[in-house]
Amino acid sequence: MVRSIFLFVVLFTIACQNEVALQHHQGYALGTTYHIQYAPFGEESEAIQDEIDSLFEVANQSMSTYIPNSIISRINRAEDDVVLDEHFVNVAKKATEVWEASQGFFDPTVGAWVNAYGFGPEKPLNSIDEQTRMELQKITGWERISISDRKLVKSHPEIYIDFNAIAKGYTVDLIATHLFSLGAKDVLVEIGGELRGKGKSPKSNSFWRVGIDSPLQNEERNIHAVVALNNKALATSGNYRKYRIDSLTGEKFVHSINPLKGEPVRSNVLSASVLAEDCMSADAYATALMVMPFAQAKQMIEENKELEAFWILSDKKGELTEAYSSGWKRNN
């Protein structure tokens, strides 16, 4: 599974330059930037900002591995009597759904393998022999997690859970849903490139339009595709600057970890974008698409009527190609 440390996804709104009232909130949270905009609807901006900050704090206290006393940090330390909050439970349920749908390719416990191969923040292992492989496999696998009565049980105390590939999307939903409940009708929420839109942009009077970056970035940001968010959420996963070029063929490949085998997967999928009803789903499924074999990934998307996907791949000449699910263009 692609961990968020490898995701260099940048999407931004594309709108007309007409001067139309639009309320903005932006800042830094969850280890990334956020941008929220909406048509004014009678609520004070300062009060809404306080509420946004509170929601970020709630998400962090539940799922941030960087906060020592968060729920997820305490679970990772194998502390006893940790009571899960509703946010952790919601994300864990979605993780189970995507883990099952992807046949195990999406797995929030894959961090041990990522670090072992040197793709994560920890120092890589000098070698991975059969004994080491067996030990790592003991602490990998979402099937080794169970939740009952807001308690989480791990089959091994060293199992490490990381929701980076799903928590941003969930927080997008958390904030967007809160704004909807207050009466906001035209809203766009973006956190670290994960988005959810409702209604229309007041600047263009059309559905919110966002850009998906080209995987081949240089000094200037290049947009590869534009997507209209017709009351949808969009998430993109990619190894934009973490690909290798084959010296013989010129073909570009990214490295992702297959949690089922504990091995790096050579893939020519440079990025995958998912449209869904909610951003948590889009976030998790986009991550899964970066790990799964392309044909299997496309079949999974086609079998789910609530999802559409768009892939950017590298062909044998090293040139970019595109692939879509059957309904992608109907939505764009």
C-alpha positions as a printed Julia matrix, in Angstrom:
332×3 Matrix{Float64}:
   0.0     0.0     0.0
   1.23    3.51   -0.77
   1.81    5.43    2.43
   0.98    9.13    2.45
   4.66   10.03    2.73
   4.92    9.02   -0.93
   1.91   10.98   -2.08
   2.73   14.25   -3.78
  -0.75   15.05   -5.01
  -1.73   18.62   -5.71
  -5.19   19.57   -6.93
  -6.65   23.02   -7.02
  -9.82   24.75   -8.1
 -10.14   26.16  -11.56
 -12.63   28.97  -11.76
 -13.5    32.1   -13.64
 -12.1    35.38  -12.42
 -15.45   37.06  -11.86
 -15.59   38.92   -8.57
 -18.15   36.95   -6.6
 -18.45   36.72   -2.85
 -16.7    33.6    -1.63
 -15.61   32.78    1.9
 -12.17   31.19    2.33
 -10.45   29.29    5.13
  -6.96   27.93    4.73
  -4.07   26.78    6.84
  -1.96   23.8     7.88
  -3.33   20.66    9.51
  -2.85   16.88    9.46
   0.7    17.42    8.22
  -0.45   19.21    5.08
  -2.32   22.27    3.84
  -6.06   22.78    3.63
  -8.3    25.11    1.65
 -12.03   25.51    2.28
 -14.32   27.79    0.33
 -18.05   28.32    0.18
 -20.71   30.84   -0.7
 -21.6    32.91    2.39
 -24.72   31.59    4.09
 -25.18   33.73    7.19
 -22.68   32.19    9.62
 -19.79   34.25   10.97
 -16.44   33.35    9.42
 -14.61   33.5    12.76
 -17.02   31.05   14.36
 -16.72   28.65   11.45
 -12.92   28.79   11.63
 -13.07   27.86   15.32
 -15.31   24.92   14.45
 -12.96   23.79   11.67
 -10.01   23.93   14.08
 -11.99   21.86   16.58
 -12.74   19.21   13.98
  -9.07   18.96   13.05
  -8.26   18.51   16.73
 -10.85   15.75   17.03
  -9.39   13.91   14.04
  -5.84   14.27   15.35
  -6.7    13.04   18.82
  -8.28    9.98   17.26
  -5.96    9.02   14.39
  -2.67   10.95   14.39
   0.39    8.76   14.9
   2.36   11.95   15.66
   0.39   12.71   18.84
   1.6    10.47   21.68
  -1.72   10.36   23.52
  -3.96    9.91   20.5
  -6.13    6.82   20.36
  -4.13    5.28   17.52
  -0.78    5.96   19.23
  -1.98    4.3    22.41
  -3.2     1.3    20.41
   0.14    1.06   18.62
   1.86    0.98   22.03
  -0.48   -1.9    22.93
  -1.93   -0.03   25.92
  -4.81   -1.7    27.71
  -8.34   -0.34   28.01
  -8.2     2.08   25.06
 -11.75    3.13   24.19
 -12.28    3.94   20.52
 -14.2     7.05   19.56
 -16.78    7.17   16.75
 -14.24    8.55   14.29
 -11.78    5.71   14.75
 -14.62    3.2    14.44
 -15.94    4.85   11.26
 -12.51    4.79    9.62
 -11.81    1.22   10.72
 -15.13    0.08    9.19
 -14.26    1.71    5.88
 -10.74    0.24    6.03
 -12.31   -3.2     6.41
 -14.6    -2.57    3.42
 -11.72   -1.52    1.16
  -9.44   -4.28    2.48
 -12.09   -6.83    1.55
 -12.93   -5.25   -1.82
  -9.24   -5.01   -2.76
  -8.61   -8.57   -1.55
  -6.06   -7.36    0.96
  -4.09   -4.92   -1.17
  -5.32   -2.02    0.96
  -3.97   -2.67    4.46
  -3.35   -0.08    7.21
  -0.88   -2.47    8.9
   1.7    -2.53    6.07
   4.02    0.04    7.69
   6.5    -2.53    8.95
   7.21   -3.66    5.39
   7.42   -0.11    4.05
  10.11    0.74    6.6
  11.95   -2.55    6.1
  12.47   -1.82    2.41
  13.53    1.78    2.98
  10.4     3.37    1.53
   9.3     4.83    4.89
  10.68    7.18    7.55
  12.56    4.49    9.48
  16.01    3.12    8.7
  15.73    0.16    6.32
  16.88   -3.32    7.24
  20.25   -4.38    5.85
  18.74   -7.6     4.61
  15.44   -9.44    4.74
  16.04  -13.13    5.23
  13.33  -15.76    5.61
  13.26  -15.43    9.4
  12.84  -11.65    9.18
  10.13  -12.11    6.58
   8.23  -14.45    8.88
   8.49  -12.0    11.77
   7.23   -9.1     9.65
   4.33  -11.15    8.36
   3.24  -11.8    11.94
   2.63   -8.09   12.42
   1.04   -7.43    9.03
  -2.54   -8.08    8.03
  -5.81   -6.3     8.72
  -7.37   -9.68    9.45
  -5.31   -9.64   12.65
  -7.44   -6.72   13.91
 -10.87   -7.02   15.51
 -13.18   -4.4    17.02
 -16.01   -4.99   19.45
 -17.77   -2.62   21.85
 -15.35    0.18   20.95
 -12.34   -1.92   21.88
  -9.66   -2.98   19.4
  -7.83   -6.26   19.73
  -4.58   -7.08   17.93
  -3.35  -10.63   17.48
   0.2    -9.38   18.05
   1.17   -6.42   20.26
   3.64   -5.05   17.68
   1.06   -4.62   14.93
   1.25   -0.97   13.87
  -1.84    0.74   12.46
  -1.53    3.77   10.24
  -4.62    5.5     8.81
  -2.68    8.05    6.71
  -4.2     6.64    3.53
  -7.76    7.23    4.69
  -7.82    9.78    7.55
  -7.47   12.89    5.37
 -10.45   11.83    3.32
 -12.45   11.2     6.46
 -11.6    14.64    7.82
 -12.67   16.22    4.53
 -16.04   14.52    5.03
 -16.16   15.58    8.67
 -15.71   19.26    7.82
 -17.88   19.19    4.72
 -20.74   17.47    6.55
 -20.52   20.02    9.35
 -20.77   22.91    6.89
 -23.74   21.24    5.18
 -25.47   20.9     8.55
 -25.05   24.62    9.16
 -26.8    25.42    5.9
 -23.91   25.82    3.41
 -25.05   24.84   -0.08
 -22.05   25.64   -2.31
 -18.93   24.21   -0.67
 -15.5    22.9    -1.62
 -13.28   21.31    1.05
  -9.71   20.29    0.25
  -7.09   18.75    2.55
  -3.77   17.72    1.06
  -5.29   17.24   -2.38
  -8.33   15.27   -1.24
 -11.57   17.07   -2.1
 -15.3    17.09   -1.67
 -17.61   19.5    -3.43
 -21.27   20.32   -3.09
 -23.33   22.65   -5.2
 -21.63   25.05   -7.6
 -18.8    27.53   -7.6
 -20.25   31.04   -7.21
 -17.51   32.29   -9.52
 -18.55   30.18  -12.5
 -22.08   29.05  -11.6
 -21.04   25.51  -12.59
 -19.93   22.49  -10.61
 -16.61   22.93   -8.83
 -13.77   22.13  -11.24
 -10.42   20.88   -9.99
  -7.17   19.96  -11.66
  -5.21   16.71  -11.37
  -1.49   17.31  -11.62
   0.64   15.64  -14.22
   2.9    13.03  -12.62
   5.84   14.59  -14.45
   6.39   17.82  -12.57
   9.14   20.36  -13.15
   9.58   23.96  -12.05
   6.07   24.8   -13.18
   2.97   22.89  -12.13
   1.29   21.17  -15.05
  -2.32   20.02  -14.99
  -2.99   16.7   -16.68
  -6.77   16.6   -16.37
  -9.7    18.66  -15.1
 -12.56   17.13  -13.14
 -16.01   18.53  -12.35
 -17.19   17.63   -8.86
 -20.9    17.07   -9.34
 -21.62   16.71   -5.61
 -18.78   14.19   -5.42
 -15.47   13.62   -3.67
 -12.14   13.12   -5.42
  -8.87   11.68   -4.18
  -5.65   11.02   -6.06
  -2.79    8.78   -5.04
   0.53    8.74   -6.82
   4.28    8.35   -6.68
   4.84   11.58   -8.57
   8.52   11.97   -7.76
   9.22    8.45   -6.55
   9.45    6.59   -9.81
  12.39    4.85  -11.48
  13.26    4.96  -15.18
  14.43    1.69  -16.69
  17.86    2.42  -18.19
  17.24    0.07  -21.13
  13.64    0.78  -22.1
  13.02    4.26  -20.7
   9.83    2.98  -19.08
   8.82    4.61  -15.79
   8.01    2.45  -12.77
   6.9     3.18   -9.22
   7.53    0.96   -6.23
   4.71    0.04   -3.89
   4.56   -2.65   -1.24
   2.32   -5.66   -1.7
   1.11   -6.33    1.87
   0.07   -9.85    0.94
   3.58  -10.96    0.02
   5.69   -8.34    1.76
   7.43   -7.49   -1.49
   7.88   -4.34   -3.59
   5.64   -4.27   -6.65
   6.97   -2.8    -9.88
   4.11   -0.83  -11.38
   3.71    1.51  -14.33
   0.7     3.19  -12.68
   1.95    6.67  -11.85
  -1.28    7.98  -10.34
  -4.84    6.89   -9.7
  -7.82    9.15   -9.02
 -11.17    8.03   -7.63
 -14.54    9.75   -7.65
 -16.91    8.67   -4.88
 -19.86    9.87   -2.86
 -17.6    10.55    0.13
 -13.93   11.44    0.41
 -13.01    8.69    2.86
 -13.95    6.11    0.23
 -12.19    7.99   -2.54
  -9.02    8.3    -0.43
  -8.83    4.62    0.52
  -9.71    3.23   -2.91
  -7.24    5.56   -4.66
  -4.51    4.15   -2.44
  -5.57    0.59   -3.23
  -5.38    1.3    -6.97
  -1.69    2.18   -6.65
  -0.9    -1.27   -5.26
  -3.23   -3.64   -7.09
  -2.48   -5.11  -10.52
  -4.12   -2.76  -13.01
  -6.58   -5.28  -14.49
  -7.71   -6.38  -11.05
  -8.03   -2.78   -9.9
 -10.12   -1.81  -12.91
 -12.43   -4.78  -12.35
 -12.91   -3.78   -8.71
 -13.92   -0.26   -9.7
 -16.26   -1.45  -12.44
 -18.04   -3.72   -9.96
 -18.73   -0.84   -7.58
 -21.43    1.45   -8.96
 -20.52    4.19   -6.47
 -16.95    4.58   -7.78
 -15.27    5.85  -10.93
 -11.52    5.98  -11.53
  -8.89    7.54  -13.76
  -5.34    6.23  -14.12
  -2.19    7.82  -15.49
   0.28    5.16  -16.61
   3.64    4.95  -18.32
   3.88    2.89  -21.49
   6.88    0.88  -22.7
   8.33    4.0   -24.32
   8.12    5.94  -21.06
   5.27    8.1   -22.35
   2.12    8.86  -20.37
  -1.1     7.04  -21.17
  -4.55    7.19  -19.6
  -7.19    4.69  -18.57
 -10.72    5.22  -17.27
 -13.51    3.3   -15.68
 -16.6     3.06  -17.86
 -18.44    5.95  -16.22
 -15.57    8.38  -15.67
 -16.24   10.54  -18.71
 -19.95   10.69  -17.97
 -19.0    12.52  -14.79
 -16.54   14.89  -16.47
